[in-house]
Short mmCIF file of C-alpha atoms and ligand atoms in Angstrom, two decimals:
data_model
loop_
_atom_site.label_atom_id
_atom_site.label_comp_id
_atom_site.label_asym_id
_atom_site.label_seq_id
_atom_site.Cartn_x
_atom_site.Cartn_y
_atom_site.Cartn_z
CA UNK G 1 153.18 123.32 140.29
CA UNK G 2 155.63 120.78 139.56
CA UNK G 3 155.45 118.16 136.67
CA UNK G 4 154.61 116.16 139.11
CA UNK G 5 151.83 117.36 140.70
CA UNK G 6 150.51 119.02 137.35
CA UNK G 7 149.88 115.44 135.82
CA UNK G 8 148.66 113.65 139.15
CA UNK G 9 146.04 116.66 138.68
CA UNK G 10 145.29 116.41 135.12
CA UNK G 11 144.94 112.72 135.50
CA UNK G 12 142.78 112.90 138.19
CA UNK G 13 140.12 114.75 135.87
CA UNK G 14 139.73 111.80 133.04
CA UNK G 15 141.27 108.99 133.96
CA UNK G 16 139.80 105.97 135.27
CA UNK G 17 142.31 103.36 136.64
CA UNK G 18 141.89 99.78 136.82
CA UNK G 19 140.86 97.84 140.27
CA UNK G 20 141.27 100.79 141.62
CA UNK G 21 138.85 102.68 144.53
CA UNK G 22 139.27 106.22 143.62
CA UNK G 23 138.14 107.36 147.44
CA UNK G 24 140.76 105.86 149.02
CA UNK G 25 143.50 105.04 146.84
CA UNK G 26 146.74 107.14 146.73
CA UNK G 27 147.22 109.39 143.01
CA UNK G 28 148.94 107.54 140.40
CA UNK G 29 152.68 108.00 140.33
CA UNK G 30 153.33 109.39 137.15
CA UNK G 31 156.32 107.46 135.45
CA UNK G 32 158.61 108.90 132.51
CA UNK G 33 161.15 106.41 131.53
CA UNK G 34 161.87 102.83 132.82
CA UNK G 35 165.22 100.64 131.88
CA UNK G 36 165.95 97.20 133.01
CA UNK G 37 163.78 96.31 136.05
CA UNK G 38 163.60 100.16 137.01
CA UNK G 39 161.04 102.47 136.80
CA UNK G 40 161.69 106.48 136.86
CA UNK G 41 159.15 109.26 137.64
CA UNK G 42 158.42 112.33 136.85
CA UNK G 43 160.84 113.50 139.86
CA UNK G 44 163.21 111.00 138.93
CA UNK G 45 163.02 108.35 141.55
CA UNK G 46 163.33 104.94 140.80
CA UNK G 47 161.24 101.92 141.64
CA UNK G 48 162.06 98.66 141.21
CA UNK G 49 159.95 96.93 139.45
CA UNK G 50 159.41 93.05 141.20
CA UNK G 51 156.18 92.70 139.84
CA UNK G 52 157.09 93.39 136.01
CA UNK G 53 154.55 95.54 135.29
CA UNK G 54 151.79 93.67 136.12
CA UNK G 55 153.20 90.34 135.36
CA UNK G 56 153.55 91.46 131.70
CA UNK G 57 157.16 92.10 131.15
CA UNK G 58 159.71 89.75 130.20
CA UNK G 59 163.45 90.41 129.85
CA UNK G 60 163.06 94.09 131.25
CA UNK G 61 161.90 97.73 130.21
CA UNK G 62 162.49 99.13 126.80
CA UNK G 63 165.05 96.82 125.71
CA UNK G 64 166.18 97.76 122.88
CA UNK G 65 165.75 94.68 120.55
CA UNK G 66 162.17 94.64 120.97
CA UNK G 67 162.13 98.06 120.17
CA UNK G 68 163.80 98.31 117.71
CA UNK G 69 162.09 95.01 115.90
CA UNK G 70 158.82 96.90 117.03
CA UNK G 71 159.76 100.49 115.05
CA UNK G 72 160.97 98.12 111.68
CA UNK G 73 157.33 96.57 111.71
CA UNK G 74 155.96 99.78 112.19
CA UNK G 75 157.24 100.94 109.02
CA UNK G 76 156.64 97.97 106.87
CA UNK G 77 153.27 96.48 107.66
CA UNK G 78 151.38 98.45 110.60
CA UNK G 79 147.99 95.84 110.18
CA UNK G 80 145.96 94.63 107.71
CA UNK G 81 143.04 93.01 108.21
CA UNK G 82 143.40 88.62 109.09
CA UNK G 83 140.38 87.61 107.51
CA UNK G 84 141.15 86.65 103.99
CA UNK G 85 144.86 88.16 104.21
CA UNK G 86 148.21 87.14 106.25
CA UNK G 87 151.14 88.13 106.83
CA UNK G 88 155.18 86.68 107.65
CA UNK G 89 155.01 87.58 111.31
CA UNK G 90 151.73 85.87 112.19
CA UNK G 91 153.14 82.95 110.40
CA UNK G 92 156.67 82.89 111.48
CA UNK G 93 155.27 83.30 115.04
CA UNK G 94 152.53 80.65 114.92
CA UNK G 95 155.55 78.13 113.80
CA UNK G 96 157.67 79.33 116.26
CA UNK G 97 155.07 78.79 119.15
CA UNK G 98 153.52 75.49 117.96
CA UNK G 99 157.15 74.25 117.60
CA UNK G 100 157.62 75.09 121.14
CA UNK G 101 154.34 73.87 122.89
CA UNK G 102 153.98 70.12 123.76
CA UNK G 103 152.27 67.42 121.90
CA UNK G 104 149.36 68.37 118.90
CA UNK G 105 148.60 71.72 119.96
CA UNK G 106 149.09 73.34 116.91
CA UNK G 107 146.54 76.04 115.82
CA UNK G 108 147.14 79.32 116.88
CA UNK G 109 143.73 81.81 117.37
CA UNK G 110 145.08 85.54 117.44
CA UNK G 111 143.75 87.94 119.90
CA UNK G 112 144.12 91.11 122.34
CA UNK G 113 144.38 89.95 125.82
CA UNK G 114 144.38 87.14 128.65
CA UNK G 115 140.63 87.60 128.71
CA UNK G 116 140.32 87.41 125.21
CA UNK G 117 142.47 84.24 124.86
CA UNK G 118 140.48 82.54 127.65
CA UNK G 119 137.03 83.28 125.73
CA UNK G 120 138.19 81.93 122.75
CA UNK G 121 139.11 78.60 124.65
CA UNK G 122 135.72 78.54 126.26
CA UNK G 123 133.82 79.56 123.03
CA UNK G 124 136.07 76.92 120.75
CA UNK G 125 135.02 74.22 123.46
CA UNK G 126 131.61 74.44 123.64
CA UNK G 127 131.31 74.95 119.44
CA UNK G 128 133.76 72.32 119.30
CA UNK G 129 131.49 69.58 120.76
CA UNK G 130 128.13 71.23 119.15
CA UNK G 131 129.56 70.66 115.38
CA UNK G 132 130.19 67.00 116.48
CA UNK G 133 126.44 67.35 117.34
CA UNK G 134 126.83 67.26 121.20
CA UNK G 135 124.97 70.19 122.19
CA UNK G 136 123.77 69.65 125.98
CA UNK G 137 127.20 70.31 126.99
CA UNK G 138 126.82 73.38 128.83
CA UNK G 139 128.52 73.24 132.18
CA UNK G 140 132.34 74.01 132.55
CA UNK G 141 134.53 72.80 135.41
CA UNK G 142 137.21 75.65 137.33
CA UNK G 143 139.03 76.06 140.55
CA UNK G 144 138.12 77.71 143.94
CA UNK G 145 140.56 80.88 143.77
CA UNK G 146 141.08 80.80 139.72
CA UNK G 147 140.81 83.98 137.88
CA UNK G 148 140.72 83.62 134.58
CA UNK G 149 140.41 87.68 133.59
CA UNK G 150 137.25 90.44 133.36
CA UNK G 151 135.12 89.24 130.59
CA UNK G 152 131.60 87.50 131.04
CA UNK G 153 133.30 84.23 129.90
CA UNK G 154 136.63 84.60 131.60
CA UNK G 155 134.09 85.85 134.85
CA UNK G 156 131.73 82.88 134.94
CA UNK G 157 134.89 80.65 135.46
CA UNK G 158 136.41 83.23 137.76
CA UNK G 159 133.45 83.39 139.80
CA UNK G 160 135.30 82.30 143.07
CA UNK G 161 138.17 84.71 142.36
CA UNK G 162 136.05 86.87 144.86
CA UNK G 163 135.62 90.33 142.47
CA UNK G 164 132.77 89.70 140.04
CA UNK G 165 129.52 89.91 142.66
CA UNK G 166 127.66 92.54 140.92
CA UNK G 167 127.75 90.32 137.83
CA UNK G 168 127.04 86.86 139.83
CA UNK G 169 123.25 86.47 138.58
CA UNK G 170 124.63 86.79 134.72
CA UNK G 171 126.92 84.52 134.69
CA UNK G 172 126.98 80.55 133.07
CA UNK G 173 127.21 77.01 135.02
CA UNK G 174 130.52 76.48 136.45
CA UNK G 175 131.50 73.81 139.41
CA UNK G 176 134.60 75.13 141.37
CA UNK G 177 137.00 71.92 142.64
CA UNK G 178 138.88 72.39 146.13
CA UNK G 179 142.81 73.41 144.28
CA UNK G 180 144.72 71.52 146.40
CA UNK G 181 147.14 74.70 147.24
CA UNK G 182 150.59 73.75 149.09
CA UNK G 183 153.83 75.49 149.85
CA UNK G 184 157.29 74.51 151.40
CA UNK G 185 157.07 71.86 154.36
CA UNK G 186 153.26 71.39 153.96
CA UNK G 187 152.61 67.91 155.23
CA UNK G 188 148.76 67.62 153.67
CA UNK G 189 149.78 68.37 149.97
CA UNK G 190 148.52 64.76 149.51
CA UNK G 191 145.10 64.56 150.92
CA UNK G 192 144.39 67.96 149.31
CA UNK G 193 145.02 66.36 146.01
CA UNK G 194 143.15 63.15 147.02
CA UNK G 195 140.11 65.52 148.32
CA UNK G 196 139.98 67.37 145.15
CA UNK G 197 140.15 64.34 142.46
CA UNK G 198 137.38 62.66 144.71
CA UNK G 199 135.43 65.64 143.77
CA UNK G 200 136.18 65.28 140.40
CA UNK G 201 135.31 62.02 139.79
CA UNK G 202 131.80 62.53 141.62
CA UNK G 203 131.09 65.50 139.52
CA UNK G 204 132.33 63.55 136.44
CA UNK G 205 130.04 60.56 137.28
CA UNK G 206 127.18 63.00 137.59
CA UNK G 207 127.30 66.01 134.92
CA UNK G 208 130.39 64.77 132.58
CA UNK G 209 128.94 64.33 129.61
CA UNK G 210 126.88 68.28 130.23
CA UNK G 211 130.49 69.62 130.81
CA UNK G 212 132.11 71.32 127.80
CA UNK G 213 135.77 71.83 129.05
CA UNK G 214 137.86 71.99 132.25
CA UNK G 215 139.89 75.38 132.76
CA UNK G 216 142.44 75.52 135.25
CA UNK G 217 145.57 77.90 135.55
CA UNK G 218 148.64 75.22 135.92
CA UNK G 219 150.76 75.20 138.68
CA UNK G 220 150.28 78.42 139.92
CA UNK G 221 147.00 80.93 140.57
CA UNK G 222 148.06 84.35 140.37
CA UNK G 223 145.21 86.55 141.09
CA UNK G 224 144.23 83.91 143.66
CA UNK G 225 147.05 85.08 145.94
CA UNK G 226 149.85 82.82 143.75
CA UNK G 227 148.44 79.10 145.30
CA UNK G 228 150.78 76.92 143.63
CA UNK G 229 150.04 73.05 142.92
CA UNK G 230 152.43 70.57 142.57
CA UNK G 231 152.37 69.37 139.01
CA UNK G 232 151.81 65.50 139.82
CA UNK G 233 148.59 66.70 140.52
CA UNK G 234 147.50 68.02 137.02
CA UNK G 235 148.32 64.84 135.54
CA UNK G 236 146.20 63.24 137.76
CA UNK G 237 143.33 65.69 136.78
CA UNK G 238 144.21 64.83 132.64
CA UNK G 239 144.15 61.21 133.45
CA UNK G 240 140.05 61.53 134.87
CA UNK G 241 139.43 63.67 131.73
CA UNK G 242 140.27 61.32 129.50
CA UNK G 243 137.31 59.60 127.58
CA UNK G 244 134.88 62.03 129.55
CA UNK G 245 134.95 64.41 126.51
CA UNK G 246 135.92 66.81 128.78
CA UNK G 247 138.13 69.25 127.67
CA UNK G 248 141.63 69.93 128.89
CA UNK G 249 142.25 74.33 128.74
CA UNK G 250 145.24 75.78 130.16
CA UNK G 251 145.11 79.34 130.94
CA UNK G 252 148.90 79.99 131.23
CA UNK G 253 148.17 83.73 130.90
CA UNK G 254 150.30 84.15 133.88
CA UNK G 255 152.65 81.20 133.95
CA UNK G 256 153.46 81.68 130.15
CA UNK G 257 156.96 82.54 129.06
CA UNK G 258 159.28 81.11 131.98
CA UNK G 259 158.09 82.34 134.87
CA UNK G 260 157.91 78.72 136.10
CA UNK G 261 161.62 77.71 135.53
CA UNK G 262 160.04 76.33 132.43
CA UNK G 263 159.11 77.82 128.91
CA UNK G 264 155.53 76.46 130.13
CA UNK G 265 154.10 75.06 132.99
CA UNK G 266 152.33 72.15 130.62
CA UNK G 267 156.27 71.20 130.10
CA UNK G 268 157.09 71.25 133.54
CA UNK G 269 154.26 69.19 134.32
CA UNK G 270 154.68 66.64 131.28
CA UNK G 271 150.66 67.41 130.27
CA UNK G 272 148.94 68.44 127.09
CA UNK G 273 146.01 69.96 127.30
CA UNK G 274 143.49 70.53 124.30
CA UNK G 275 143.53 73.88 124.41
CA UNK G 276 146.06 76.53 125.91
CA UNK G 277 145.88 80.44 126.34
CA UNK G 278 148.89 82.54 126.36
CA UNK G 279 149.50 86.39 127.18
CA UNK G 280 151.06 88.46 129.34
CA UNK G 281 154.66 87.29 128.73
CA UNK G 282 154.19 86.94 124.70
CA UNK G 283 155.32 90.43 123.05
CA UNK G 284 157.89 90.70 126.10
CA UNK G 285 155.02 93.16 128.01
CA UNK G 286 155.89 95.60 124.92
CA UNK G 287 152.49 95.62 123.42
CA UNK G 288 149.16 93.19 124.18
CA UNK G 289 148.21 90.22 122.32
CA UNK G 290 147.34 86.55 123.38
CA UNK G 291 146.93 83.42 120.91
CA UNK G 292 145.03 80.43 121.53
CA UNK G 293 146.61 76.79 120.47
CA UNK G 294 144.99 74.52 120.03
CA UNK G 295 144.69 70.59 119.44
CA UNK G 296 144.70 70.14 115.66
CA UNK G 297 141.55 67.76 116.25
CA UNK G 298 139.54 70.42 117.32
CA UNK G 299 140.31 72.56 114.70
CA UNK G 300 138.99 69.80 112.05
CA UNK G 301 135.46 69.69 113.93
CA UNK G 302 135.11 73.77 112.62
CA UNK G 303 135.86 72.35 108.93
CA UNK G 304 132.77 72.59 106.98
CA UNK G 305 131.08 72.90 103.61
CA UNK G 306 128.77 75.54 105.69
CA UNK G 307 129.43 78.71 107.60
CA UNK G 308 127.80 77.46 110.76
CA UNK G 309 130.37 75.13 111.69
CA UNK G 310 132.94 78.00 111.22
CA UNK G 311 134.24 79.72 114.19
CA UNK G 312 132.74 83.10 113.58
CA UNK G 313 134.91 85.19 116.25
CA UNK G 314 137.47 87.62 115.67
CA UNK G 315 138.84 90.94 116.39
CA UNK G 316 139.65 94.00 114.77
CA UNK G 317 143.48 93.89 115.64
CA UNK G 318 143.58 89.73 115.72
CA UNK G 319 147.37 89.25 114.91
CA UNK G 320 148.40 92.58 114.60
CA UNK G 321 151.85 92.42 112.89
CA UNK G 322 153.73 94.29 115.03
CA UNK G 323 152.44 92.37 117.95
CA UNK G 324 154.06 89.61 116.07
CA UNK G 325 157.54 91.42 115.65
CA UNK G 326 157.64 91.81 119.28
CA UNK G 327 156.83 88.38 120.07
CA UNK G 328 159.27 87.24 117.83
CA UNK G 329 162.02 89.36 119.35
CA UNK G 330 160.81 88.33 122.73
CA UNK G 331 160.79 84.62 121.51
CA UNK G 332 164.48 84.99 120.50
CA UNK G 333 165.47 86.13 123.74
CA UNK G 334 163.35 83.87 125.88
CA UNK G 335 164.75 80.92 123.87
CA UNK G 336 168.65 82.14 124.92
CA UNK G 337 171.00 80.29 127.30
CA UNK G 338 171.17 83.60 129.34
CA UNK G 339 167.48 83.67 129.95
CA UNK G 340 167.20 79.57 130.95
CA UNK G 341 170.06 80.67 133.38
CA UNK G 342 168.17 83.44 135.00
CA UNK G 343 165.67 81.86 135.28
CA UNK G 344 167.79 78.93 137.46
CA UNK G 345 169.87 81.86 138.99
CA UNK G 346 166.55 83.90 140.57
CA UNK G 347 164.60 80.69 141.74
CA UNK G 348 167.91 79.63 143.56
CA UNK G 349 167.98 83.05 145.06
CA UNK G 350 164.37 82.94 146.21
CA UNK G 351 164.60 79.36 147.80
CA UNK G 352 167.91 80.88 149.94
CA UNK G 353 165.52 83.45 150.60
CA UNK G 354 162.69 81.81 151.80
CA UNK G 355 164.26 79.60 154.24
CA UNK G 356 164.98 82.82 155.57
CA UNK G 357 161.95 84.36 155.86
CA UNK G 358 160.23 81.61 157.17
CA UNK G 359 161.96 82.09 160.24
CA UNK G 360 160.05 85.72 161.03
CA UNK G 361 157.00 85.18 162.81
CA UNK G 362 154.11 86.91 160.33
CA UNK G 363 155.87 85.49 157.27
CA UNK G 364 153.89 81.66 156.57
CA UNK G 365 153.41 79.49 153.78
CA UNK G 366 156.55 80.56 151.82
CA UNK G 367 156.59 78.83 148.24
CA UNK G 368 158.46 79.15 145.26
CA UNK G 369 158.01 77.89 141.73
CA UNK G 370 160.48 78.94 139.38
CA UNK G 371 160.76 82.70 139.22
CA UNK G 372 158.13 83.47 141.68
CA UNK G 373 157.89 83.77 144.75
CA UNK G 374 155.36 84.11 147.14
CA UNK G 375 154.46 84.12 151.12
CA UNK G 376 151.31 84.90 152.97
CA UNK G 377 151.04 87.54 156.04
CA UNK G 378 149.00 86.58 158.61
CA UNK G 379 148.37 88.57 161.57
CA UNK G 380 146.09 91.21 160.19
CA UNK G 381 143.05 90.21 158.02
CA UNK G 382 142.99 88.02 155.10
CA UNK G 383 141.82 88.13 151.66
CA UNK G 384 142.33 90.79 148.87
CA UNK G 385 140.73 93.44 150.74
CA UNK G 386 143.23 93.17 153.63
CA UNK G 387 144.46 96.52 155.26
CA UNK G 388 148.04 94.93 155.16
CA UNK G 389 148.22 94.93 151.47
CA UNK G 390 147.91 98.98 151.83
CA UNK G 391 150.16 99.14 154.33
CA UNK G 392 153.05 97.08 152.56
CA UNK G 393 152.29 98.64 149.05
CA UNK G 394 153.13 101.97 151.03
CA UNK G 395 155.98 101.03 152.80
CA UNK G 396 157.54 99.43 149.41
CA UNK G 397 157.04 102.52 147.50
CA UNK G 398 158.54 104.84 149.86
CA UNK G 399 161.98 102.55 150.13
CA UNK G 400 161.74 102.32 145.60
CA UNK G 401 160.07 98.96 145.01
CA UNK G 402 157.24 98.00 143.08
CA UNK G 403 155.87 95.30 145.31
CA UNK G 404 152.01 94.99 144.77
CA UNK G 405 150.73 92.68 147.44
CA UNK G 406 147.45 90.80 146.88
CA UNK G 407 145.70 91.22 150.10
CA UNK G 408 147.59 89.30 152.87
CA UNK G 409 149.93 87.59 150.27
CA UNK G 410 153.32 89.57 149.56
CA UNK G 411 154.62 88.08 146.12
CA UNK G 412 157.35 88.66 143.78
CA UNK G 413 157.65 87.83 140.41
CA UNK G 414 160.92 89.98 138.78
CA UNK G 415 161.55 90.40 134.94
CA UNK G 416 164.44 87.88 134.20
CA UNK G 417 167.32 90.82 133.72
CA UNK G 418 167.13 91.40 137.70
CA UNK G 419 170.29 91.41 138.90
CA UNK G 420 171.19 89.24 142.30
CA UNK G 421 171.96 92.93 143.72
CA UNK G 422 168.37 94.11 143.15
CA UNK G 423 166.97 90.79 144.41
CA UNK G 424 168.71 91.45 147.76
CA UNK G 425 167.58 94.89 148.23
CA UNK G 426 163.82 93.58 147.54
CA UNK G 427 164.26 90.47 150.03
CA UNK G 428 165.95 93.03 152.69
CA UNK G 429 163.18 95.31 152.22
CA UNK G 430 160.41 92.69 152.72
CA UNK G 431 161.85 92.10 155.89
CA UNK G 432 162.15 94.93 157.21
CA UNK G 433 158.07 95.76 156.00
CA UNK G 434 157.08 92.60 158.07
CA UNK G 435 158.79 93.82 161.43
CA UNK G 436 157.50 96.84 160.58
CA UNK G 437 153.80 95.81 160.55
CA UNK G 438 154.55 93.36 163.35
CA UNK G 439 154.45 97.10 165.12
CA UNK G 440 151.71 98.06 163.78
CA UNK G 441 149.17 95.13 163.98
C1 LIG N 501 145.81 88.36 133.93
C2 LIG N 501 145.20 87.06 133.67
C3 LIG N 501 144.13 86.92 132.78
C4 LIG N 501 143.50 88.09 132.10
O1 LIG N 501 144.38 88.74 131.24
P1 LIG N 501 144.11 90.24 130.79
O2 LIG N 501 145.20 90.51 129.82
O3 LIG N 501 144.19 91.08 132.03
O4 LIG N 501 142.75 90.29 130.18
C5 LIG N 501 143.64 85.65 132.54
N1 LIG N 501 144.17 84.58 133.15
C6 LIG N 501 145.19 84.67 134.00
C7 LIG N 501 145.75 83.43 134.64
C8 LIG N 501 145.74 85.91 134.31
O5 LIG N 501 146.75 86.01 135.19
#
């Protein structure tokens, strides 16, 4: 038996893989090395990787200043525990972010993942208005389509992502709002807004002073099927928050990092929210970690003479120092002239693109925001669970390209070293897997 095969086998007998339905799933391509935005396996055969690993990576695989940062850590301070002890990283990293992020938000929260960062946000808002002795606030406010990650807190506000029925009768109070979703040409983009804040105001008028905090992923929802929003219309949701008590959260998971054309979508948009949640992007998709910044307001309400008022949350790695390393590193090269330019050079090369694509007849709602790019499929059914997503995946992986469509909508959102070359290829490709289901459908 080949390498191959031998650990397609062996993983077959332990491992349990993520949103994945073991029955009728292909085995997991085993993969050995990866440099720049390719992947190798086992067998040597590359895939490129247009969906950076899950939306994690940055500025490409195993570059080497990450690494490197990451194996000097590793040899000077591995962790120590951050409750009653610190460390330079942590600190040098919470400057460095609170430096870049807009407005007061300016205390960082450590912890593991995108999930993680989003509970803290939820728990800090409801505690947040119960030590200011406001404690019927118990309702939070999302989006239809939002996905917020796989925890019971980050669920509850996911609830119309779709994937969390099983856990439906466990979950807290949340009101989804209409997200006005819109795309190139799309005529409505104003009424949808209009629709939506109308809804917003009733609920407001009715339950805002039982609502703890508003949580909405800005600009863009990813696991939604990448619904973007144009940002005039977050500052019209800010604006209706204000005085409500309402809180502001951003869960820039996703959008973190650049992957809008800006460092953050809460820049691009010109809004500060009270609280913000960052991942994916923030170790350069080297190792996990998420912080949560927030308003230094907040943070006074959790200063105390007695434990009660203190946040009492925290996890065993919370700021793990050579998390921090990486970030840093990552930092340094997100904050480069070469990255801003990427960033400018691959949404200019998806907008050529997609007034391309438009023109083939499954390809519809075609939308770009910064460094992603997105377009839905219709033709076949919709949703997540849509055979076409199967049938793409395939056909992407046989021609070398990690392209991971969610249901219906084909999406790509490249690390930042992608080269125009490897763009082309990718666009080319897609192409070429719509006529192909146009023969299959
Ligand atoms: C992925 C994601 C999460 C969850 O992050 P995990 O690291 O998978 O727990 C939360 N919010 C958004 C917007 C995401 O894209």
């Amino acid at each position: 038996m080949c390498d191959f095969d031998n650990m397609q086998t062996r993983d077959a007998q332990h491992i349990w893989h993520p949103f994945t339905q073991v029955k009728t799933t292909p085995r997991s391509i085993p993969i050995e090395t990866a440099e720049g935005a390719v992947l190798y396996d086992t067998n040597g055969k590359s895939y490129l990787d247009l969906i950076s690993s899950w939306w994690v990576n940055l500025h490409g695989h195993a570059d080497p200043r990450i690494a490197d940062a990451i194996a000097r850590q590793a040899k000077k301070l591995e962790q120590v525990i951050f409750s009653g002890f610190t460390h330079r990283p942590a600190i040098e990293l919470s400057e460095r972010l609170t430096a870049l992020l807009p407005g007061n938000l300016n205390r960082v929260f450590f912890s593991d993942d995108g999930s993680t960062a989003v509970e803290v946000a939820l728990k800090l808002a409801r505690q947040y208005h119960v030590n200011r002795g406001d404690k019927k606030r118990l309702r939070f406010l999302a989006f239809e389509g939002g996905y917020h990650g796989d925890t019971f807190g980050a669920m509850s506000v996911g609830q119309k992502s779709g994937f969390f029925k099983p856990f439906q009768p466990l979950m807290f109070q949340v009101t989804a709002l209409p997200f006005p979703e819109t795309w190139e040409d799309d005529v409505n983009a104003e009424h949808k807004e209009r629709e939506s804040l109308a809804r917003l105001e009733a609920y407001l008028a009715n339950h805002g002073d039982e609502t703890a905090g508003l949580i909405i992923e800005p600009l863009i929802q990813g696991a939604g099927g990448f619904r973007m929003c144009r940002p005039s219309f977050l500052k019209e949701v800010a604006a209706r928050l204000k005085e409500t008590g309402v809180l502001l959260i951003f869960d820039e998971v996703m959008t973190g990092f650049g992957r809008t054309g800006d460092l953050f979508a809460c820049l691009k948009a010109a809004v500060t929210p009270d609280l913000i949640a960052l991942s994916k992007g923030l170790t350069g998709g080297f190792v996990p970690m998420a912080v949560t910044v927030c308003q230094e307001e907040l943070f006074a309400a959790f200063a105390d003479d007695s434990f009660d008022k203190a946040f009492a949350h925290g996890h065993s790695f919370t700021a793990n120092p050579i998390a921090c390393a990486a970030s840093l590193a990552s930092l340094n090269i997100t904050k480069s002239k070469e990255t801003a330019a990427a960033w400018h050079r691959i949404e200019a090369s998806h907008k050529s693109f997609m007034k391309q694509v438009k023109k083939h007849p499954l390809a519809h709602r075609a939308r770009v925001c910064g460094t992603i790019m997105a377009l839905n499929v219709y033709g076949g059914k919709e949703g997540y669970t849509s055979e076409i997503s199967s049938h793409l995946k395939t056909f992407f992986l046989e021609r070398g390209l990690l392209i991971r469509p969610l249901g219906h909508v084909v999406y790509l959102l490249p690390p930042y070293c992608i080269t125009d070359e490897q763009l082309k290829t990718a666009y080319k490709t897609i192409i070429a897997g719509l006529d192909f289901l146009e023969n299959i459908l």
